[in-house]
Short mmCIF file of N, CA, C and O in Angstrom, two decimals:
data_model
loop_
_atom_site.label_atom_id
_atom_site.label_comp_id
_atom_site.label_asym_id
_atom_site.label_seq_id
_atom_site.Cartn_x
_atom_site.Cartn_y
_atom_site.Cartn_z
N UNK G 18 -26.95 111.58 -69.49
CA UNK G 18 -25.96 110.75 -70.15
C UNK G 18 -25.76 109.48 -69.33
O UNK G 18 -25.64 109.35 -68.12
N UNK G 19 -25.76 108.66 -70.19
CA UNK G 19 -25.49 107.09 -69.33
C UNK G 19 -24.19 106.97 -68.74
O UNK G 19 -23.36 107.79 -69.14
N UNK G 20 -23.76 105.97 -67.69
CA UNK G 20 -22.53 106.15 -67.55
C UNK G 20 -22.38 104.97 -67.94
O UNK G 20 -23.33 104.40 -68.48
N UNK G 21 -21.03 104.24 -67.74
CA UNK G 21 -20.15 103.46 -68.54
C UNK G 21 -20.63 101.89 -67.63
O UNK G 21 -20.45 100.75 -68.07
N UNK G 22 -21.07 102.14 -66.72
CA UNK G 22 -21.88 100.21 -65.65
C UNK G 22 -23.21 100.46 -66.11
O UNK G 22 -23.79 99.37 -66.03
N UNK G 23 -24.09 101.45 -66.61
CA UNK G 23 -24.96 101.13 -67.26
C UNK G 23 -24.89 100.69 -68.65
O UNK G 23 -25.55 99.69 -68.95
N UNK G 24 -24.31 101.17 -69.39
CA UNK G 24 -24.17 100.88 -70.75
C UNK G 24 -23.36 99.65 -70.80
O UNK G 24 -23.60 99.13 -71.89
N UNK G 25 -22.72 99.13 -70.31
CA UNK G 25 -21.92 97.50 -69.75
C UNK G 25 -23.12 97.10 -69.40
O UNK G 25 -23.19 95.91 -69.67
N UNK G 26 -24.09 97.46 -68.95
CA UNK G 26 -25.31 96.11 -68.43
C UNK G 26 -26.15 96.50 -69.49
O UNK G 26 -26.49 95.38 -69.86
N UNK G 27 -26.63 97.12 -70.10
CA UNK G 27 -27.58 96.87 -71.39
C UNK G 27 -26.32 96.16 -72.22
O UNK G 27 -26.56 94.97 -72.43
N UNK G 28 -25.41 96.48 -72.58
CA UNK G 28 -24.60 95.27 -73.79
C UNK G 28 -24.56 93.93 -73.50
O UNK G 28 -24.52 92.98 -74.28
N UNK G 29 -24.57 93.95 -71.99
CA UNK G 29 -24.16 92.69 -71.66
C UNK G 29 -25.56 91.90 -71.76
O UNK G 29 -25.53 90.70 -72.07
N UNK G 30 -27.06 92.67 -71.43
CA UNK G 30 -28.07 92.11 -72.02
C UNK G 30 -28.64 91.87 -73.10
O UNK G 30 -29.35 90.87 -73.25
N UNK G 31 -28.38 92.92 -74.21
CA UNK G 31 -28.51 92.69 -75.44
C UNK G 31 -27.79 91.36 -76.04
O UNK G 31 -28.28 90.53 -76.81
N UNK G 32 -26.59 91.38 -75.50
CA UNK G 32 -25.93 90.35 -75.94
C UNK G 32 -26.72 88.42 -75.32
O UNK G 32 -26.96 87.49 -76.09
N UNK G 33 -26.88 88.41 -74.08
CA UNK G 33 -27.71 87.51 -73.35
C UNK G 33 -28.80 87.04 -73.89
O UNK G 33 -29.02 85.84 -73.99
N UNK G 34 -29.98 88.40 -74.50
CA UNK G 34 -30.96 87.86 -75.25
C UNK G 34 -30.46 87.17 -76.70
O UNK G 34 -30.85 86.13 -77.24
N UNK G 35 -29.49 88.09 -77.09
CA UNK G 35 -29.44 87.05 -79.07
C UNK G 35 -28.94 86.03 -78.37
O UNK G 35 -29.69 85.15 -78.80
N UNK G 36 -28.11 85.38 -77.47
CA UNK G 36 -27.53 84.13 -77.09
C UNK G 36 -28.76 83.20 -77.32
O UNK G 36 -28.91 82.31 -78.15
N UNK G 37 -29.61 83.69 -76.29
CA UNK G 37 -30.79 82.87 -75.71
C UNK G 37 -31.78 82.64 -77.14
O UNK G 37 -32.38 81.59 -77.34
N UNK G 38 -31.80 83.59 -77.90
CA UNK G 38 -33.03 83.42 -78.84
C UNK G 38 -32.57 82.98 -79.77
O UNK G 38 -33.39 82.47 -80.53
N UNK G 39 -31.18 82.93 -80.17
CA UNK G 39 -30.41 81.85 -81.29
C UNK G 39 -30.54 80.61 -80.73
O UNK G 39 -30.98 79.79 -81.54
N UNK G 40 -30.21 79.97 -79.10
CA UNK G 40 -30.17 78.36 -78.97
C UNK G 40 -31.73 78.48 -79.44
O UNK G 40 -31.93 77.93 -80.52
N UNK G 41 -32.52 78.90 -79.03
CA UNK G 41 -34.49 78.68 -78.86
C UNK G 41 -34.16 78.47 -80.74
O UNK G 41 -34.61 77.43 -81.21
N UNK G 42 -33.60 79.18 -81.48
CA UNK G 42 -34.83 78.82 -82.69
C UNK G 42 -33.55 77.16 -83.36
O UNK G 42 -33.99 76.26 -84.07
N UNK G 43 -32.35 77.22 -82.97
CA UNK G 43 -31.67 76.45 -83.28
C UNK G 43 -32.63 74.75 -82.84
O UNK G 43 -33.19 74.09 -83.71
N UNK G 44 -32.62 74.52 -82.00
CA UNK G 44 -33.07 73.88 -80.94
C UNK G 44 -34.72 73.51 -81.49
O UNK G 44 -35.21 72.39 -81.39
N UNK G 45 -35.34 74.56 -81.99
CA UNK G 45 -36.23 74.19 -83.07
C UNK G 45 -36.55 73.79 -84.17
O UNK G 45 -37.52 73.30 -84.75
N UNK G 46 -35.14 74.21 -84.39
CA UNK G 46 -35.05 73.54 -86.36
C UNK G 46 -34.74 71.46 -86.25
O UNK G 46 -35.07 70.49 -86.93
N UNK G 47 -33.96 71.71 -84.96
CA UNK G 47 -33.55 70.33 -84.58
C UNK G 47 -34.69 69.07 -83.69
O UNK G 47 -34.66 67.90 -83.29
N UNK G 48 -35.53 70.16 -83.74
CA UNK G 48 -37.06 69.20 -83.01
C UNK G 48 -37.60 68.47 -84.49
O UNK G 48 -37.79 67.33 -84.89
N UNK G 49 -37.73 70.01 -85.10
CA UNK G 49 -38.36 69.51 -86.75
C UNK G 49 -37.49 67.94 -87.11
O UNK G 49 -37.94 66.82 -87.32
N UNK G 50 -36.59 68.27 -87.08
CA UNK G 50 -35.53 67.74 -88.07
C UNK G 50 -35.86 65.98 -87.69
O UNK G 50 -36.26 65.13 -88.49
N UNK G 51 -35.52 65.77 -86.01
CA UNK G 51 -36.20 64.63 -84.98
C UNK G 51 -37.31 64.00 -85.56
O UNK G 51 -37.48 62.80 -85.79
N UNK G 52 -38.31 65.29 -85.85
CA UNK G 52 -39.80 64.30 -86.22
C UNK G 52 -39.83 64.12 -87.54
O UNK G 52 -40.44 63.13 -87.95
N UNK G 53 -39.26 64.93 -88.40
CA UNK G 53 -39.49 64.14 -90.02
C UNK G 53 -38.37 62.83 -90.08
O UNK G 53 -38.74 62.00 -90.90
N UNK G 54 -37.15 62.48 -89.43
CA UNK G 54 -36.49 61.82 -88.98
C UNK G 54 -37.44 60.77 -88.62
O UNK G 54 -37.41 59.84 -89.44
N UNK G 55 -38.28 60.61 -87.64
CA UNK G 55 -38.91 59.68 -87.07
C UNK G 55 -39.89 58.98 -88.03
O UNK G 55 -39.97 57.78 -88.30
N UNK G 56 -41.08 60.70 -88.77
CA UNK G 56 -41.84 59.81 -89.55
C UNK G 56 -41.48 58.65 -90.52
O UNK G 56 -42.24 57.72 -90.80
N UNK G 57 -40.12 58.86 -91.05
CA UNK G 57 -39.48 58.74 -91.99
C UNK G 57 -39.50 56.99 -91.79
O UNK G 57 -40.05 56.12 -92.46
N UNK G 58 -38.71 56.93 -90.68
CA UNK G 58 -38.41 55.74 -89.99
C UNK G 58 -39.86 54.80 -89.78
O UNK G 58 -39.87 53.57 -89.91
N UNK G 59 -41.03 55.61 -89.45
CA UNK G 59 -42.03 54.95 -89.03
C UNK G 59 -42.64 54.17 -90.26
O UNK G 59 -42.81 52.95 -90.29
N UNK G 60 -42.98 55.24 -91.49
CA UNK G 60 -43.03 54.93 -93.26
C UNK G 60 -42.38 53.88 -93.26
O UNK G 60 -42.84 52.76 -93.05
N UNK G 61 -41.30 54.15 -93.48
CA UNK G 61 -40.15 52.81 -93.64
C UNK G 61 -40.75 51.25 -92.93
O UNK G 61 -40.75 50.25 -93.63
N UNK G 62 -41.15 51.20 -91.80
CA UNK G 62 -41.60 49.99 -90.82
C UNK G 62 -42.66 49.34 -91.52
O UNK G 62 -42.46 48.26 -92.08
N UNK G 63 -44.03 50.02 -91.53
CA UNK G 63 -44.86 50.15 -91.93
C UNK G 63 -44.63 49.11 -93.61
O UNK G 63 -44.88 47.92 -93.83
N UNK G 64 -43.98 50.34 -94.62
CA UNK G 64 -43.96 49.38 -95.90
C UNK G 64 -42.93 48.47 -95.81
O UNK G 64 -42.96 47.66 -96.74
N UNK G 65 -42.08 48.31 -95.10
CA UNK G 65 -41.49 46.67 -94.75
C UNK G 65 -42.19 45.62 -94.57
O UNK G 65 -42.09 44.62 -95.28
N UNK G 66 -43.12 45.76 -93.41
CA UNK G 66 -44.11 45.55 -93.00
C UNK G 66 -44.54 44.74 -94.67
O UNK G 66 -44.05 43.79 -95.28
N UNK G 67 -45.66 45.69 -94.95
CA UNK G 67 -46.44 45.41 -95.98
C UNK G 67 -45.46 44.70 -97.06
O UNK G 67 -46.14 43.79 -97.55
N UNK G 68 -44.18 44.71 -97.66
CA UNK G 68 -43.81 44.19 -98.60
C UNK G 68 -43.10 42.81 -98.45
O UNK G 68 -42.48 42.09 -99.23
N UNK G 69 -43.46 42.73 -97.10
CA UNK G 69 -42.62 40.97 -96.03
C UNK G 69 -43.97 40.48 -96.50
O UNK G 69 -43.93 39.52 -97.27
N UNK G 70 -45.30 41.01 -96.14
CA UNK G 70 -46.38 40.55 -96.10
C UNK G 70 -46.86 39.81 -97.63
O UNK G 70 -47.17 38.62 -97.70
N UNK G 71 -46.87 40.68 -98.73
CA UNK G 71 -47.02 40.54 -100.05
C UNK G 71 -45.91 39.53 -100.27
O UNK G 71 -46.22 38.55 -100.95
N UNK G 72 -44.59 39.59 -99.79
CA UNK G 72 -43.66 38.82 -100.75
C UNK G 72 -43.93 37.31 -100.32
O UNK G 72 -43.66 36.42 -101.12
N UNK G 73 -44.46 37.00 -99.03
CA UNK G 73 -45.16 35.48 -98.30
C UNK G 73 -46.09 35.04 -99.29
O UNK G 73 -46.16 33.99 -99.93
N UNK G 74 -47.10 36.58 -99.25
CA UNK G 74 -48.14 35.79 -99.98
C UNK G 74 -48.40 35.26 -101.32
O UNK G 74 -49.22 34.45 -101.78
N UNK G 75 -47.63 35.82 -101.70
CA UNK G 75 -47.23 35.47 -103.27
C UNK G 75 -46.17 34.54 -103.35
O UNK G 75 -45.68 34.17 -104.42
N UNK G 76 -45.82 34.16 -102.26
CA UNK G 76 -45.06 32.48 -102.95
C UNK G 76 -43.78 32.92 -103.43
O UNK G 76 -42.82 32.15 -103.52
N UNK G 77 -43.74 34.35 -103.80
CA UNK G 77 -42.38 34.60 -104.47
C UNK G 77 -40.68 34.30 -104.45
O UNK G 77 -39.94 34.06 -105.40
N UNK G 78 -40.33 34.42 -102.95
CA UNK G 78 -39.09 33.90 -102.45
C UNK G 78 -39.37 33.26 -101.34
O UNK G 78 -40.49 33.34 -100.83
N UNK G 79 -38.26 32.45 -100.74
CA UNK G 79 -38.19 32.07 -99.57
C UNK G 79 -38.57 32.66 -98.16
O UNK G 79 -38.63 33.87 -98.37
N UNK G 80 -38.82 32.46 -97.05
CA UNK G 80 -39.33 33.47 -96.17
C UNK G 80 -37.78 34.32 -95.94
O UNK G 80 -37.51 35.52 -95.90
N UNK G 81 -36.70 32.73 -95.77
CA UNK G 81 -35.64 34.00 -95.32
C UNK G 81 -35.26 35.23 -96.23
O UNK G 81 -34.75 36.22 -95.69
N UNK G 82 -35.57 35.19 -98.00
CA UNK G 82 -35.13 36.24 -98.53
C UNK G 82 -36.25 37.15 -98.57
O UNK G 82 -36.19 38.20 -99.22
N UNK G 83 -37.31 36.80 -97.89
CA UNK G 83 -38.64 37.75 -97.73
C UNK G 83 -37.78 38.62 -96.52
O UNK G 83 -37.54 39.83 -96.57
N UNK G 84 -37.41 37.78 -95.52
CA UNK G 84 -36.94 38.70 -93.99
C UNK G 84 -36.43 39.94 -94.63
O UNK G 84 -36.81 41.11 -94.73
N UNK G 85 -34.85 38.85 -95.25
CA UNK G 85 -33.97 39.77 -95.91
C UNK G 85 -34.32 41.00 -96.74
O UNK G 85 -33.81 42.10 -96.53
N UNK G 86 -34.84 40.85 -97.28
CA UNK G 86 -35.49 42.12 -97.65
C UNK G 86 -36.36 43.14 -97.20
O UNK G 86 -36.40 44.25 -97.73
N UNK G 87 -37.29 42.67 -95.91
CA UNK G 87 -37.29 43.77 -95.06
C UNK G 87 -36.36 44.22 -94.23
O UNK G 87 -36.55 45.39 -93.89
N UNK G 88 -35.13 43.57 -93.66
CA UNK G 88 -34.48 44.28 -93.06
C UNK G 88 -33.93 44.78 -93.70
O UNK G 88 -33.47 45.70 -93.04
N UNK G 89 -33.40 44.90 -95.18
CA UNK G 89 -32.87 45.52 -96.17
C UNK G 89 -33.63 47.27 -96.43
O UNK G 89 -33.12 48.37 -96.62
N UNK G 90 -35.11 46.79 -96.29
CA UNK G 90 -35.72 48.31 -96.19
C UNK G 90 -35.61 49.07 -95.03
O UNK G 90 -35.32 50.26 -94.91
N UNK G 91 -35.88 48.21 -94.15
CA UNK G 91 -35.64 49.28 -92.96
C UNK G 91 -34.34 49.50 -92.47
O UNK G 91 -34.28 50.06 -91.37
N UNK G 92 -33.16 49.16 -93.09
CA UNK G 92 -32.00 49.92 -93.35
C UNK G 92 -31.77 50.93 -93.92
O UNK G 92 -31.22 51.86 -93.33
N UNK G 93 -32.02 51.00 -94.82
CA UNK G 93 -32.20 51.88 -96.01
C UNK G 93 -33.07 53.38 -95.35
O UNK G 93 -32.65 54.54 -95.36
N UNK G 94 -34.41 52.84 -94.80
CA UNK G 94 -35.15 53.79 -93.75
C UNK G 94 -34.07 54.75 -93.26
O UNK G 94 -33.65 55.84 -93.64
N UNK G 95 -33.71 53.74 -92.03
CA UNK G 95 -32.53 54.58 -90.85
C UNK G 95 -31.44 55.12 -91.50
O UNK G 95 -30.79 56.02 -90.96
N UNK G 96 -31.10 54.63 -92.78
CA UNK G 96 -30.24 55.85 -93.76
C UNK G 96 -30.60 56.88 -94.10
O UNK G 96 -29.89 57.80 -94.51
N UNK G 97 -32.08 56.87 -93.93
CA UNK G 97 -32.47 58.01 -94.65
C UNK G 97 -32.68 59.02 -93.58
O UNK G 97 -32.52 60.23 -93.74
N UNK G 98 -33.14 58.31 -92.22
CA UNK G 98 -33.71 59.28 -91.17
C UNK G 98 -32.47 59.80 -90.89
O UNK G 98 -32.70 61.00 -90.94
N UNK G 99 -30.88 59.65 -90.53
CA UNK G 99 -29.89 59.56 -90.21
C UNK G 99 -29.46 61.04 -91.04
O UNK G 99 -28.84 62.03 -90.64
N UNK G 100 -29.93 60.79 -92.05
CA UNK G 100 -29.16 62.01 -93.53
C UNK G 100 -30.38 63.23 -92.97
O UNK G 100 -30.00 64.39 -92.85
N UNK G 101 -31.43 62.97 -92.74
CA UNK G 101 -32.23 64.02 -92.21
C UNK G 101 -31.86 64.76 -91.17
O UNK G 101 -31.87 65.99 -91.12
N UNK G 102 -31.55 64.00 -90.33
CA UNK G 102 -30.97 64.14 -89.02
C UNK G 102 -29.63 65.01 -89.02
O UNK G 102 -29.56 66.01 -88.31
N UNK G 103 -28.56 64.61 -89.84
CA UNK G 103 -27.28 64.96 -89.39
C UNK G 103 -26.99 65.63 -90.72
O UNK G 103 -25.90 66.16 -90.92
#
């Protein structure tokens, strides 16, 4: 029969491991979360990028409402990575 400081140190380890293996997978969901967050952000750069580029070349608006409108996307981006995120 166990006595009562052994059975206090297996609870108290049982309990230690779920601690430990809940932060580990928590802590993983939140790595994920970081990198689709990031790609998200990177996408975003990228077709800013490309639609500053197209809106020059086509004569269409002014450069400043060309800017404006990429920084308008890559706002919009970091809104989105942000909602992923949090």
């Amino acid at each position: 029969m166990l006595n009562f400081s052994e059975v206090l140190k297996e609870t108290i380890a049982v309990s230690v491991l779920s601690l430990v293996c809940a932060f580990a997978a928590h802590a993983t969901e939140q790595a994920e979360q970081r990198q689709e967050a990031r790609d998200v952000r990177q996408d975003t750069r990228s077709q800013a990028r490309h639609d500053k580029r197209e809106c020059k070349h086509n004569d269409e608006k002014s450069n400043h409402e060309c800017r404006e409108e990429k920084r308008g996307a890559k706002q919009d981006g970091r809104q989105k990575a942000r909602d992923i995120k949090y």
